[in-house]
XYZ file of C-alpha atoms in Angstrom:
316
model
C 0.000 0.000 0.000
C 1.015 3.610 -0.489
C 2.309 6.089 2.056
C -0.342 8.698 2.819
C 2.086 11.373 4.038
C 5.572 11.890 5.436
C 7.244 13.970 8.105
C 9.818 16.652 7.532
C 13.281 15.058 7.386
C 15.517 15.133 10.424
C 18.280 17.729 10.293
C 21.138 15.216 10.440
C 22.740 14.855 6.995
C 21.270 12.487 4.411
C 24.440 10.377 4.404
C 23.965 9.478 8.093
C 21.646 6.854 9.625
C 19.726 9.111 12.001
C 15.908 8.888 12.100
C 15.030 5.799 14.117
C 11.794 5.311 16.036
C 8.325 6.956 16.286
C 5.408 7.066 18.738
C 1.847 8.417 18.298
C -0.587 10.226 20.623
C -4.038 11.771 20.155
C -6.155 13.729 22.664
C -9.011 11.812 24.263
C -12.378 12.117 22.559
C -10.944 13.131 19.201
C -10.491 16.734 20.305
C -7.708 19.075 19.298
C -5.129 20.304 21.770
C -2.640 23.128 22.004
C 0.924 21.885 21.531
C 3.880 24.281 21.367
C 1.567 27.135 20.423
C -0.393 25.328 17.699
C -3.743 23.531 17.588
C -3.174 19.873 16.692
C -5.287 16.741 16.376
C -2.383 14.543 17.424
C 1.366 14.309 17.893
C 4.019 12.025 16.416
C 7.310 11.743 18.274
C 10.390 10.674 16.329
C 14.014 10.230 17.327
C 17.081 11.482 15.514
C 19.583 9.190 17.163
C 22.410 11.592 16.426
C 20.726 14.733 17.766
C 17.509 14.469 19.813
C 13.739 14.174 19.702
C 11.196 15.644 17.265
C 7.494 16.276 17.777
C 5.453 16.442 14.557
C 1.803 17.162 13.866
C -0.271 14.696 11.821
C 0.716 16.406 8.573
C 4.384 15.784 9.353
C 5.285 19.394 10.188
C 7.728 19.955 13.043
C 6.128 21.230 16.236
C 9.150 21.007 18.507
C 12.709 19.694 18.604
C 14.549 18.818 21.799
C 18.337 18.719 21.166
C 18.872 15.992 23.738
C 21.553 14.035 21.952
C 21.770 10.308 21.274
C 18.149 9.184 21.728
C 17.524 5.865 20.006
C 13.975 4.533 20.630
C 10.938 6.387 21.981
C 7.532 5.359 23.317
C 4.666 7.042 25.161
C 1.548 6.356 27.186
C -1.450 8.648 27.822
C -1.396 10.295 31.242
C -4.441 12.328 32.243
C -5.141 14.727 29.385
C -1.548 14.476 28.128
C 1.141 11.820 27.946
C 4.403 10.559 29.374
C 7.212 9.644 26.970
C 10.508 7.828 27.405
C 13.539 7.439 25.151
C 16.627 5.237 25.335
C 19.574 7.589 25.804
C 22.962 6.365 24.498
C 24.689 9.572 25.560
C 23.804 9.605 29.227
C 23.414 5.793 29.372
C 19.858 5.322 30.526
C 16.273 6.396 29.934
C 15.240 10.010 29.313
C 11.732 10.822 30.551
C 9.347 13.505 29.246
C 5.860 14.811 29.902
C 3.303 16.727 27.865
C 0.352 18.579 29.403
C -2.297 20.244 27.183
C -1.487 23.844 26.350
C 2.232 23.321 26.769
C 5.002 21.450 25.022
C 7.097 18.368 25.633
C 9.358 18.912 28.649
C 12.020 16.785 30.376
C 10.637 14.970 33.421
C 13.487 12.916 34.812
C 16.154 10.389 33.952
C 16.827 6.739 34.836
C 20.503 5.846 34.947
C 21.147 2.279 33.801
C 24.033 -0.156 34.054
C 23.581 -1.640 30.560
C 26.418 -1.372 28.063
C 24.491 0.550 25.393
C 20.818 1.584 25.748
C 19.066 0.649 22.503
C 15.409 -0.414 22.466
C 12.733 1.234 24.624
C 9.025 0.690 25.242
C 6.492 1.770 27.849
C 3.531 -0.161 29.202
C 0.768 -0.061 31.776
C 0.192 -3.200 33.793
C -1.945 -3.433 36.966
C -2.221 0.395 36.936
C 1.578 0.690 37.000
C 3.552 2.503 34.324
C 6.657 0.517 33.383
C 9.623 1.254 31.118
C 11.480 -1.563 29.363
C 15.046 -0.836 28.271
C 16.670 -3.255 25.814
C 20.451 -3.034 25.493
C 22.265 -3.647 22.226
C 23.838 -6.811 23.670
C 20.443 -8.264 24.640
C 20.343 -7.207 28.301
C 16.856 -6.110 29.435
C 15.890 -3.919 32.393
C 12.301 -3.261 33.491
C 11.685 -0.144 35.599
C 8.612 0.966 37.510
C 7.899 4.685 37.014
C 6.697 6.861 39.879
C 6.610 10.558 40.663
C 4.667 13.755 40.204
C 4.203 15.990 37.200
C 7.637 17.561 37.222
C 9.969 14.702 38.141
C 9.514 11.012 37.353
C 11.673 8.299 38.873
C 12.400 4.736 37.853
C 13.113 1.762 40.090
C 14.408 -1.491 38.636
C 12.014 -4.419 39.029
C 13.297 -7.148 36.725
C 16.392 -7.938 34.679
C 17.066 -10.689 32.142
C 18.965 -11.182 28.884
C 18.473 -12.309 25.300
C 21.297 -14.190 23.597
C 22.277 -11.581 20.982
C 21.695 -8.055 19.650
C 18.124 -6.915 20.290
C 16.208 -3.666 19.970
C 12.511 -3.367 19.139
C 10.015 -4.002 21.926
C 6.353 -3.390 22.714
C 4.098 -4.065 25.709
C 0.552 -5.360 25.215
C -1.244 -3.477 27.993
C -4.291 -5.727 27.626
C -2.443 -8.921 28.588
C 0.891 -7.926 30.109
C 2.791 -9.598 27.290
C 6.141 -8.099 26.314
C 7.409 -8.676 22.771
C 11.103 -8.162 21.963
C 12.860 -8.441 18.618
C 16.193 -10.271 18.646
C 17.561 -8.938 15.400
C 19.004 -12.100 13.854
C 16.720 -14.651 15.531
C 13.132 -13.430 15.646
C 10.360 -12.065 17.871
C 10.036 -13.357 21.451
C 7.101 -13.095 23.854
C 7.715 -12.604 27.556
C 5.099 -11.892 30.244
C 5.111 -9.158 32.882
C 3.129 -11.420 35.205
C 6.036 -13.878 35.334
C 9.177 -12.353 33.784
C 11.218 -15.362 34.809
C 9.149 -17.752 32.730
C 10.795 -19.092 29.556
C 10.064 -16.854 26.557
C 8.056 -18.075 23.571
C 9.414 -17.652 20.040
C 6.575 -16.024 18.114
C 8.324 -15.940 14.743
C 11.846 -16.929 13.699
C 13.979 -15.185 11.106
C 13.663 -17.167 7.893
C 10.205 -18.603 8.611
C 8.608 -16.621 5.780
C 7.508 -13.661 7.898
C 10.833 -12.089 8.901
C 14.116 -11.368 7.140
C 16.950 -10.090 9.362
C 17.262 -7.657 10.875
C 14.127 -7.747 13.009
C 13.648 -4.127 14.037
C 10.658 -2.131 15.343
C 7.563 -3.661 16.937
C 4.129 -2.086 17.477
C 0.605 -3.104 18.514
C -2.562 -1.643 17.010
C -5.983 -2.131 18.627
C -8.587 -2.270 15.863
C -11.941 -2.131 17.625
C -10.885 -4.689 20.237
C -8.890 -6.926 17.904
C -5.173 -6.398 18.437
C -2.412 -6.897 15.892
C 1.348 -7.044 16.331
C 3.398 -5.389 13.570
C 7.080 -6.198 13.123
C 9.659 -4.613 10.838
C 11.398 -7.092 8.532
C 14.264 -4.796 7.644
C 16.105 -7.221 5.394
C 13.455 -7.115 2.668
C 11.796 -3.722 3.331
C 8.595 -5.303 4.636
C 6.364 -5.631 7.694
C 4.836 -8.756 9.207
C 1.476 -8.778 11.005
C 0.189 -11.214 13.632
C -3.232 -11.264 15.305
C -3.107 -11.348 19.105
C -5.592 -12.710 21.597
C -5.140 -16.476 21.634
C -2.562 -18.815 23.082
C -0.177 -17.823 20.288
C -0.122 -14.877 17.901
C -1.493 -15.898 14.500
C 0.417 -14.796 11.412
C -1.846 -12.813 9.066
C 0.502 -11.648 6.330
C 3.065 -9.090 5.205
C 2.987 -5.691 3.535
C 5.296 -3.113 2.009
C 4.838 0.660 1.768
C 5.150 1.929 -1.770
C 5.605 5.461 -3.007
C 2.810 7.865 -3.852
C 2.321 11.494 -4.825
C 2.618 12.259 -1.107
C 5.821 10.345 -0.298
C 8.451 7.974 -1.653
C 8.555 4.248 -0.873
C 9.741 2.897 2.475
C 13.029 0.988 2.566
C 15.136 -0.509 5.346
C 12.678 0.414 8.079
C 13.858 0.588 11.661
C 11.151 1.838 14.061
C 7.379 1.468 13.697
C 4.439 2.800 15.743
C 0.695 2.218 15.434
C -2.471 3.615 16.983
C -5.995 2.370 16.320
C -9.216 4.381 16.283
C -9.612 7.935 15.052
C -6.235 9.634 14.546
C -6.990 12.986 12.932
C -7.601 12.350 9.199
C -7.141 8.589 9.697
C -10.560 7.448 10.968
C -9.595 3.878 11.902
C -5.937 4.159 12.776
C -2.456 5.267 11.781
C 0.853 3.450 11.325
C 4.112 5.464 11.266
C 7.363 3.921 10.031
C 10.950 5.087 9.698
C 12.278 5.335 6.139
C 15.970 4.564 5.714
C 16.341 6.127 2.245
C 14.199 9.238 1.884
C 14.393 10.406 -1.714
C 15.870 13.880 -1.970
C 16.880 14.416 1.643
C 17.764 13.083 5.104
C 15.815 10.249 6.684
C 12.245 10.754 7.873
C 9.049 8.940 8.863
C 6.187 7.802 6.605
C 2.494 7.782 7.593
C 0.254 4.899 6.468
C -3.530 4.669 6.790
C -4.385 1.545 8.804
C -7.399 0.971 6.542
C -5.059 0.345 3.608
C -3.107 -2.290 5.553
C -6.273 -3.958 6.799
C -7.730 -4.111 3.309
C -4.541 -5.473 1.745
C -4.282 -8.282 4.308
C -8.061 -8.867 4.473
C -8.039 -8.499 8.247
């Protein structure tokens, strides 16, 4: 299916691998909100892993840039009328925390120092009314932190640690079940559980099984009217795999690629991916945002894809 729109490129030069991972938020009730002085129907966060964190509106225009350095992956969760965001920070070696409240802009809200060798993947989740941050190190080490604190300063306390066997990055928490999915880049997608992190993981899909071609990169979950789907980036062949969640094991439903259109060029070598179901501004049933490794005519950026197009192509 075709890209519906694209964001402005990151400022880091086109010859450098920079844009990495997105996240999506919309105000409750489909309302607009005031963000950095502009009325917006939603916000897309995107990392430039050489320079900092961007906030875009749903047309891809830049709302804000935080020059916070080597931020690799980003995720967010709604919090009251706004949201809390977290990013893996390879400069300060930990997790950078942020908060947005309506009428304002994205502001720093704390930092979690970590002992991992190189912070890489990052995802947030809510489980049993607790906000948790999962940090995945480049060497496969995983740290799970519980987040606490007030509106100006969040803190993280380590709850669980474990390790995958090799380089890993993409992760996503299924808030509905407490499942944690992590992509081990040359092996596949694993499912862990927050209810029993010490339990043996389950291999959802292995590299080479027809769904994934290494590297396995970003992971995202989209809730489509109560039916949830896991999306995984198959970087090796510029594609995305989709599994339906809800049973004992995720069920593979197919693959898709994002082709070029009048609005944007085709997506290649994708790293991060984010998805949000329901009304997302001009996308009435959901939006998927993906990183594009080779953005024709400029530095890397992020492409926007209407969830309806994916659902129709895969007959979901």
